[in-house]
Amino acid sequence: MPGTPVGSDGEHELQERFRTTDRAERFYDDQVLDYLNPTMIEFMARMDMAFIATADAHGECDSSFRAGPPGFLHVIDERTIAYPEYRGNGVMASLGNILENPHVGILMIDFVRDLIGLHVNGSARMVDDAELRTTVENLPEPQRGRAAQVWVVVDVEEAYIHCRKHIPQMVPVGAERQWGTDSVRAKGGDYFGSKQSRKRAAAAAAKAS
């Protein structure tokens, strides 16, 4: 990315403190692009999951998981990608953050074949499904029970490798997916016992008072 500063002020301050500036500069020069090259585009086309990082206007962060058929992360061109947002729990934490702060970080990891990852950072905006289809060809069609409420369109600012050093290898296991379901059991129910924890805390508070 000639002429374009790479990395945050905090990164550079710590690189100086820990004397890693030379190593970091080599990474920036060799690995960080401001577009998707053909190998990155091919990689994204076969990914069926991604981790999405966002933050609100105050810097409060959220990290969320997204999944779909390979290609659900749709490459519009080398500088633009889009992914669908489906019906969820109604909280809309990621979209709410994007509404306040467009910066987004996407991490895709191939746990199965190549054991490698790809970071894509950029500026995001929300676009209605009908509107995006008027301008983007070959956008994935809605699947039964899974129509996108909105698309997140991301203008790519950085794209770079996540090294394979500690990526575990996994084996896919076939499973039936109940897309769009409101079944509490299918969605995992109160797996972590949060609802019961709240009830116990409320009962304890009431008893103490």
PDB file of C-alpha atoms in Angstrom:
ATOM      1  CA  MET A   1       0.000   0.000   0.000  1.00  0.00           C
ATOM      2  CA  PRO A   2       2.564   2.609  -1.132  1.00  0.00           C
ATOM      3  CA  GLY A   3       2.051   6.064   0.375  1.00  0.00           C
ATOM      4  CA  THR A   4      -0.719   4.873   2.706  1.00  0.00           C
ATOM      5  CA  PRO A   5       0.042   4.651   6.436  1.00  0.00           C
ATOM      6  CA  VAL A   6      -0.577   1.122   7.715  1.00  0.00           C
ATOM      7  CA  GLY A   7      -1.467   0.260  11.296  1.00  0.00           C
ATOM      8  CA  SER A   8      -2.747   2.340  14.193  1.00  0.00           C
ATOM      9  CA  ASP A   9      -0.809   4.843  16.286  1.00  0.00           C
ATOM     10  CA  GLY A  10      -1.032   2.350  19.139  1.00  0.00           C
ATOM     11  CA  GLU A  11       0.512  -0.384  17.006  1.00  0.00           C
ATOM     12  CA  HIS A  12       3.481   1.802  16.093  1.00  0.00           C
ATOM     13  CA  GLU A  13       3.988   2.985  19.671  1.00  0.00           C
ATOM     14  CA  LEU A  14       4.161  -0.590  20.933  1.00  0.00           C
ATOM     15  CA  GLN A  15       6.361  -1.688  18.037  1.00  0.00           C
ATOM     16  CA  GLU A  16       8.886   0.915  19.128  1.00  0.00           C
ATOM     17  CA  ARG A  17       8.556  -0.068  22.785  1.00  0.00           C
ATOM     18  CA  PHE A  18       9.076  -3.768  22.089  1.00  0.00           C
ATOM     19  CA  ARG A  19      11.509  -3.219  19.216  1.00  0.00           C
ATOM     20  CA  THR A  20       9.426  -5.029  16.602  1.00  0.00           C
ATOM     21  CA  THR A  21       9.233  -2.163  14.099  1.00  0.00           C
ATOM     22  CA  ASP A  22      11.386  -3.836  11.448  1.00  0.00           C
ATOM     23  CA  ARG A  23       9.412  -7.085  11.678  1.00  0.00           C
ATOM     24  CA  ALA A  24       6.101  -5.220  11.528  1.00  0.00           C
ATOM     25  CA  GLU A  25       7.208  -3.156   8.528  1.00  0.00           C
ATOM     26  CA  ARG A  26       8.078  -6.348   6.648  1.00  0.00           C
ATOM     27  CA  PHE A  27       4.598  -7.703   7.378  1.00  0.00           C
ATOM     28  CA  TYR A  28       2.936  -4.477   6.257  1.00  0.00           C
ATOM     29  CA  ASP A  29       5.012  -4.359   3.064  1.00  0.00           C
ATOM     30  CA  ASP A  30       4.650  -8.038   2.169  1.00  0.00           C
ATOM     31  CA  GLN A  31       1.193  -9.038   3.407  1.00  0.00           C
ATOM     32  CA  VAL A  32      -1.208  -6.088   3.742  1.00  0.00           C
ATOM     33  CA  LEU A  33      -3.248  -5.052   0.696  1.00  0.00           C
ATOM     34  CA  ASP A  34      -6.000  -2.467   0.317  1.00  0.00           C
ATOM     35  CA  TYR A  35      -7.900  -4.755  -2.064  1.00  0.00           C
ATOM     36  CA  LEU A  36      -8.629  -8.458  -2.528  1.00  0.00           C
ATOM     37  CA  ASN A  37      -6.269 -10.273  -4.866  1.00  0.00           C
ATOM     38  CA  PRO A  38      -7.459 -13.322  -6.879  1.00  0.00           C
ATOM     39  CA  THR A  39      -6.274 -15.824  -4.247  1.00  0.00           C
ATOM     40  CA  MET A  40      -8.165 -13.973  -1.505  1.00  0.00           C
ATOM     41  CA  ILE A  41     -11.302 -13.864  -3.656  1.00  0.00           C
ATOM     42  CA  GLU A  42     -11.093 -17.634  -4.260  1.00  0.00           C
ATOM     43  CA  PHE A  43     -10.585 -18.196  -0.541  1.00  0.00           C
ATOM     44  CA  MET A  44     -13.666 -16.160   0.370  1.00  0.00           C
ATOM     45  CA  ALA A  45     -15.783 -17.976  -2.219  1.00  0.00           C
ATOM     46  CA  ARG A  46     -15.378 -21.270  -0.346  1.00  0.00           C
ATOM     47  CA  MET A  47     -15.741 -19.951   3.197  1.00  0.00           C
ATOM     48  CA  ASP A  48     -18.951 -20.911   5.015  1.00  0.00           C
ATOM     49  CA  MET A  49     -18.378 -18.952   8.215  1.00  0.00           C
ATOM     50  CA  ALA A  50     -16.821 -15.740   9.479  1.00  0.00           C
ATOM     51  CA  PHE A  51     -16.310 -13.774  12.681  1.00  0.00           C
ATOM     52  CA  ILE A  52     -17.497 -10.162  12.556  1.00  0.00           C
ATOM     53  CA  ALA A  53     -16.073  -7.485  14.885  1.00  0.00           C
ATOM     54  CA  THR A  54     -17.826  -4.135  15.376  1.00  0.00           C
ATOM     55  CA  ALA A  55     -17.857  -1.319  17.921  1.00  0.00           C
ATOM     56  CA  ASP A  56     -20.336   1.407  18.766  1.00  0.00           C
ATOM     57  CA  ALA A  57     -19.672   5.160  18.839  1.00  0.00           C
ATOM     58  CA  HIS A  58     -18.182   4.832  22.337  1.00  0.00           C
ATOM     59  CA  GLY A  59     -15.797   2.030  21.356  1.00  0.00           C
ATOM     60  CA  GLU A  60     -17.768  -0.710  23.099  1.00  0.00           C
ATOM     61  CA  CYS A  61     -17.009  -3.860  21.106  1.00  0.00           C
ATOM     62  CA  ASP A  62     -18.959  -6.869  19.897  1.00  0.00           C
ATOM     63  CA  SER A  63     -17.803  -9.998  18.091  1.00  0.00           C
ATOM     64  CA  SER A  64     -20.335 -12.156  16.306  1.00  0.00           C
ATOM     65  CA  PHE A  65     -20.408 -15.347  14.260  1.00  0.00           C
ATOM     66  CA  ARG A  66     -21.937 -15.557  10.789  1.00  0.00           C
ATOM     67  CA  ALA A  67     -22.414 -18.656   8.632  1.00  0.00           C
ATOM     68  CA  GLY A  68     -24.011 -19.723   5.382  1.00  0.00           C
ATOM     69  CA  PRO A  69     -23.398 -21.716   2.226  1.00  0.00           C
ATOM     70  CA  PRO A  70     -19.964 -21.187   0.623  1.00  0.00           C
ATOM     71  CA  GLY A  71     -20.094 -17.818  -1.099  1.00  0.00           C
ATOM     72  CA  PHE A  72     -22.463 -16.195   1.390  1.00  0.00           C
ATOM     73  CA  LEU A  73     -19.675 -13.636   1.790  1.00  0.00           C
ATOM     74  CA  HIS A  74     -20.211 -12.232  -1.689  1.00  0.00           C
ATOM     75  CA  VAL A  75     -17.325 -10.515  -3.464  1.00  0.00           C
ATOM     76  CA  ILE A  76     -18.788  -7.688  -5.545  1.00  0.00           C
ATOM     77  CA  ASP A  77     -15.372  -6.616  -6.782  1.00  0.00           C
ATOM     78  CA  GLU A  78     -11.797  -6.504  -5.484  1.00  0.00           C
ATOM     79  CA  ARG A  79     -12.616  -3.591  -3.199  1.00  0.00           C
ATOM     80  CA  THR A  80     -16.170  -4.428  -2.127  1.00  0.00           C
ATOM     81  CA  ILE A  81     -17.853  -7.379  -0.414  1.00  0.00           C
ATOM     82  CA  ALA A  82     -21.332  -7.959   0.996  1.00  0.00           C
ATOM     83  CA  TYR A  83     -22.871 -10.401   3.427  1.00  0.00           C
ATOM     84  CA  PRO A  84     -26.531 -10.955   4.376  1.00  0.00           C
ATOM     85  CA  GLU A  85     -28.050 -10.335   7.775  1.00  0.00           C
ATOM     86  CA  TYR A  86     -30.795 -12.830   8.601  1.00  0.00           C
ATOM     87  CA  ARG A  87     -33.496 -12.987  11.242  1.00  0.00           C
ATOM     88  CA  GLY A  88     -31.874 -13.444  14.643  1.00  0.00           C
ATOM     89  CA  ASN A  89     -32.631 -12.752  18.286  1.00  0.00           C
ATOM     90  CA  GLY A  90     -33.846  -9.244  17.535  1.00  0.00           C
ATOM     91  CA  VAL A  91     -31.020  -7.497  19.409  1.00  0.00           C
ATOM     92  CA  MET A  92     -29.175  -6.431  16.231  1.00  0.00           C
ATOM     93  CA  ALA A  93     -25.949  -5.712  18.100  1.00  0.00           C
ATOM     94  CA  SER A  94     -23.690  -5.797  15.031  1.00  0.00           C
ATOM     95  CA  LEU A  95     -26.008  -3.707  12.845  1.00  0.00           C
ATOM     96  CA  GLY A  96     -26.575  -1.270  15.689  1.00  0.00           C
ATOM     97  CA  ASN A  97     -22.834  -0.774  16.015  1.00  0.00           C
ATOM     98  CA  ILE A  98     -22.437  -0.305  12.262  1.00  0.00           C
ATOM     99  CA  LEU A  99     -25.191   2.321  12.350  1.00  0.00           C
ATOM    100  CA  GLU A 100     -23.081   4.315  14.839  1.00  0.00           C
ATOM    101  CA  ASN A 101     -19.593   3.354  13.673  1.00  0.00           C
ATOM    102  CA  PRO A 102     -18.959   1.945  10.188  1.00  0.00           C
ATOM    103  CA  HIS A 103     -15.619   0.296  10.974  1.00  0.00           C
ATOM    104  CA  VAL A 104     -15.812  -3.497  10.752  1.00  0.00           C
ATOM    105  CA  GLY A 105     -13.319  -6.358  10.988  1.00  0.00           C
ATOM    106  CA  ILE A 106     -13.998  -9.737   9.371  1.00  0.00           C
ATOM    107  CA  LEU A 107     -11.967 -12.874  10.110  1.00  0.00           C
ATOM    108  CA  MET A 108     -12.364 -16.021   8.028  1.00  0.00           C
ATOM    109  CA  ILE A 109     -10.481 -19.208   8.923  1.00  0.00           C
ATOM    110  CA  ASP A 110     -10.121 -22.403   6.924  1.00  0.00           C
ATOM    111  CA  PHE A 111     -10.075 -25.015   9.685  1.00  0.00           C
ATOM    112  CA  VAL A 112     -10.349 -27.937   7.275  1.00  0.00           C
ATOM    113  CA  ARG A 113      -8.107 -27.764   4.230  1.00  0.00           C
ATOM    114  CA  ASP A 114      -5.372 -25.132   4.221  1.00  0.00           C
ATOM    115  CA  LEU A 115      -5.398 -24.100   7.915  1.00  0.00           C
ATOM    116  CA  ILE A 116      -5.028 -20.410   7.126  1.00  0.00           C
ATOM    117  CA  GLY A 117      -7.011 -17.253   7.810  1.00  0.00           C
ATOM    118  CA  LEU A 118      -7.881 -13.996   6.093  1.00  0.00           C
ATOM    119  CA  HIS A 119      -8.597 -10.654   7.740  1.00  0.00           C
ATOM    120  CA  VAL A 120     -10.684  -8.075   5.898  1.00  0.00           C
ATOM    121  CA  ASN A 121     -11.137  -4.674   7.539  1.00  0.00           C
ATOM    122  CA  GLY A 122     -13.172  -1.854   6.098  1.00  0.00           C
ATOM    123  CA  SER A 123     -16.058   0.550   6.232  1.00  0.00           C
ATOM    124  CA  ALA A 124     -19.560  -0.942   6.306  1.00  0.00           C
ATOM    125  CA  ARG A 125     -23.035   0.255   5.409  1.00  0.00           C
ATOM    126  CA  MET A 126     -26.467  -1.366   5.321  1.00  0.00           C
ATOM    127  CA  VAL A 127     -28.298  -1.835   2.011  1.00  0.00           C
ATOM    128  CA  ASP A 128     -31.787  -3.290   1.515  1.00  0.00           C
ATOM    129  CA  ASP A 129     -31.933  -6.584  -0.375  1.00  0.00           C
ATOM    130  CA  ALA A 130     -34.104  -5.191  -3.198  1.00  0.00           C
ATOM    131  CA  GLU A 131     -31.851  -2.168  -3.659  1.00  0.00           C
ATOM    132  CA  LEU A 132     -28.630  -4.206  -3.763  1.00  0.00           C
ATOM    133  CA  ARG A 133     -30.078  -6.605  -6.339  1.00  0.00           C
ATOM    134  CA  THR A 134     -30.639  -3.735  -8.760  1.00  0.00           C
ATOM    135  CA  THR A 135     -26.912  -2.987  -8.869  1.00  0.00           C
ATOM    136  CA  VAL A 136     -25.123  -6.267  -8.072  1.00  0.00           C
ATOM    137  CA  GLU A 137     -25.207  -9.268 -10.392  1.00  0.00           C
ATOM    138  CA  ASN A 138     -25.084 -12.874  -9.170  1.00  0.00           C
ATOM    139  CA  LEU A 139     -26.073 -11.981  -5.622  1.00  0.00           C
ATOM    140  CA  PRO A 140     -26.957 -15.245  -3.818  1.00  0.00           C
ATOM    141  CA  GLU A 141     -30.673 -15.942  -3.976  1.00  0.00           C
ATOM    142  CA  PRO A 142     -32.704 -16.267  -0.764  1.00  0.00           C
ATOM    143  CA  GLN A 143     -32.992 -19.807   0.547  1.00  0.00           C
ATOM    144  CA  ARG A 144     -36.128 -21.341   1.964  1.00  0.00           C
ATOM    145  CA  GLY A 145     -36.755 -19.873   5.397  1.00  0.00           C
ATOM    146  CA  ARG A 146     -33.729 -17.598   5.041  1.00  0.00           C
ATOM    147  CA  ALA A 147     -34.340 -14.270   3.348  1.00  0.00           C
ATOM    148  CA  ALA A 148     -31.878 -11.484   4.065  1.00  0.00           C
ATOM    149  CA  GLN A 149     -33.394  -8.615   6.040  1.00  0.00           C
ATOM    150  CA  VAL A 150     -30.548  -6.404   4.901  1.00  0.00           C
ATOM    151  CA  TRP A 151     -27.060  -6.706   3.405  1.00  0.00           C
ATOM    152  CA  VAL A 152     -23.902  -5.325   4.941  1.00  0.00           C
ATOM    153  CA  VAL A 153     -21.736  -3.884   2.184  1.00  0.00           C
ATOM    154  CA  VAL A 154     -18.087  -3.440   3.131  1.00  0.00           C
ATOM    155  CA  ASP A 155     -15.568  -1.234   1.333  1.00  0.00           C
ATOM    156  CA  VAL A 156     -12.251  -3.044   1.764  1.00  0.00           C
ATOM    157  CA  GLU A 157      -9.477  -1.033   3.412  1.00  0.00           C
ATOM    158  CA  GLU A 158      -7.143  -3.816   4.543  1.00  0.00           C
ATOM    159  CA  ALA A 159      -6.797  -7.481   3.637  1.00  0.00           C
ATOM    160  CA  TYR A 160      -4.105  -9.678   5.120  1.00  0.00           C
ATOM    161  CA  ILE A 161      -3.209 -13.190   6.224  1.00  0.00           C
ATOM    162  CA  HIS A 162      -3.829 -14.829   9.599  1.00  0.00           C
ATOM    163  CA  CYS A 163      -0.983 -17.304  10.027  1.00  0.00           C
ATOM    164  CA  ARG A 164      -1.660 -21.014  10.447  1.00  0.00           C
ATOM    165  CA  LYS A 165       0.664 -21.502  13.427  1.00  0.00           C
ATOM    166  CA  HIS A 166      -2.046 -22.257  16.018  1.00  0.00           C
ATOM    167  CA  ILE A 167      -5.071 -23.042  13.827  1.00  0.00           C
ATOM    168  CA  PRO A 168      -6.449 -26.489  14.742  1.00  0.00           C
ATOM    169  CA  GLN A 169      -7.553 -28.854  12.010  1.00  0.00           C
ATOM    170  CA  MET A 170     -11.202 -29.833  12.122  1.00  0.00           C
ATOM    171  CA  VAL A 171     -13.392 -32.336  10.301  1.00  0.00           C
ATOM    172  CA  PRO A 172     -16.844 -31.203   9.116  1.00  0.00           C
ATOM    173  CA  VAL A 173     -19.772 -33.216  10.454  1.00  0.00           C
ATOM    174  CA  GLY A 174     -23.046 -33.230   8.541  1.00  0.00           C
ATOM    175  CA  ALA A 175     -25.950 -31.692  10.430  1.00  0.00           C
ATOM    176  CA  GLU A 176     -29.471 -30.588   9.611  1.00  0.00           C
ATOM    177  CA  ARG A 177     -29.771 -26.797   9.647  1.00  0.00           C
ATOM    178  CA  GLN A 178     -33.089 -25.275  10.676  1.00  0.00           C
ATOM    179  CA  TRP A 179     -32.592 -21.892   9.043  1.00  0.00           C
ATOM    180  CA  GLY A 180     -34.925 -19.153  10.259  1.00  0.00           C
ATOM    181  CA  THR A 181     -36.435 -21.233  13.067  1.00  0.00           C
ATOM    182  CA  ASP A 182     -37.765 -19.707  16.282  1.00  0.00           C
ATOM    183  CA  SER A 183     -37.559 -23.047  18.083  1.00  0.00           C
ATOM    184  CA  VAL A 184     -35.927 -22.419  21.462  1.00  0.00           C
ATOM    185  CA  ARG A 185     -34.484 -25.940  21.486  1.00  0.00           C
ATOM    186  CA  ALA A 186     -33.042 -25.648  17.978  1.00  0.00           C
ATOM    187  CA  LYS A 187     -31.393 -22.342  18.878  1.00  0.00           C
ATOM    188  CA  GLY A 188     -29.777 -23.794  22.011  1.00  0.00           C
ATOM    189  CA  GLY A 189     -32.283 -22.660  24.589  1.00  0.00           C
ATOM    190  CA  ASP A 190     -30.832 -21.362  27.843  1.00  0.00           C
ATOM    191  CA  TYR A 191     -27.640 -23.370  27.378  1.00  0.00           C
ATOM    192  CA  PHE A 192     -25.574 -21.255  29.793  1.00  0.00           C
ATOM    193  CA  GLY A 193     -28.326 -21.022  32.398  1.00  0.00           C
ATOM    194  CA  SER A 194     -28.521 -17.224  32.202  1.00  0.00           C
ATOM    195  CA  LYS A 195     -32.286 -17.125  32.729  1.00  0.00           C
ATOM    196  CA  GLN A 196     -32.027 -19.279  35.828  1.00  0.00           C
ATOM    197  CA  SER A 197     -29.090 -17.216  37.103  1.00  0.00           C
ATOM    198  CA  ARG A 198     -31.184 -14.066  36.835  1.00  0.00           C
ATOM    199  CA  LYS A 199     -34.045 -15.730  38.710  1.00  0.00           C
ATOM    200  CA  ARG A 200     -31.725 -16.895  41.490  1.00  0.00           C
ATOM    201  CA  ALA A 201     -30.126 -13.440  41.761  1.00  0.00           C
ATOM    202  CA  ALA A 202     -33.544 -11.755  41.893  1.00  0.00           C
ATOM    203  CA  ALA A 203     -34.742 -14.198  44.560  1.00  0.00           C
ATOM    204  CA  ALA A 204     -31.594 -13.646  46.626  1.00  0.00           C
ATOM    205  CA  ALA A 205     -31.971  -9.867  46.343  1.00  0.00           C
ATOM    206  CA  ALA A 206     -35.609 -10.050  47.379  1.00  0.00           C
ATOM    207  CA  LYS A 207     -34.740 -12.234  50.360  1.00  0.00           C
ATOM    208  CA  ALA A 208     -31.935  -9.889  51.426  1.00  0.00           C
ATOM    209  CA  SER A 209     -34.261  -6.902  51.350  1.00  0.00           C
TER     210      SER A 209
END
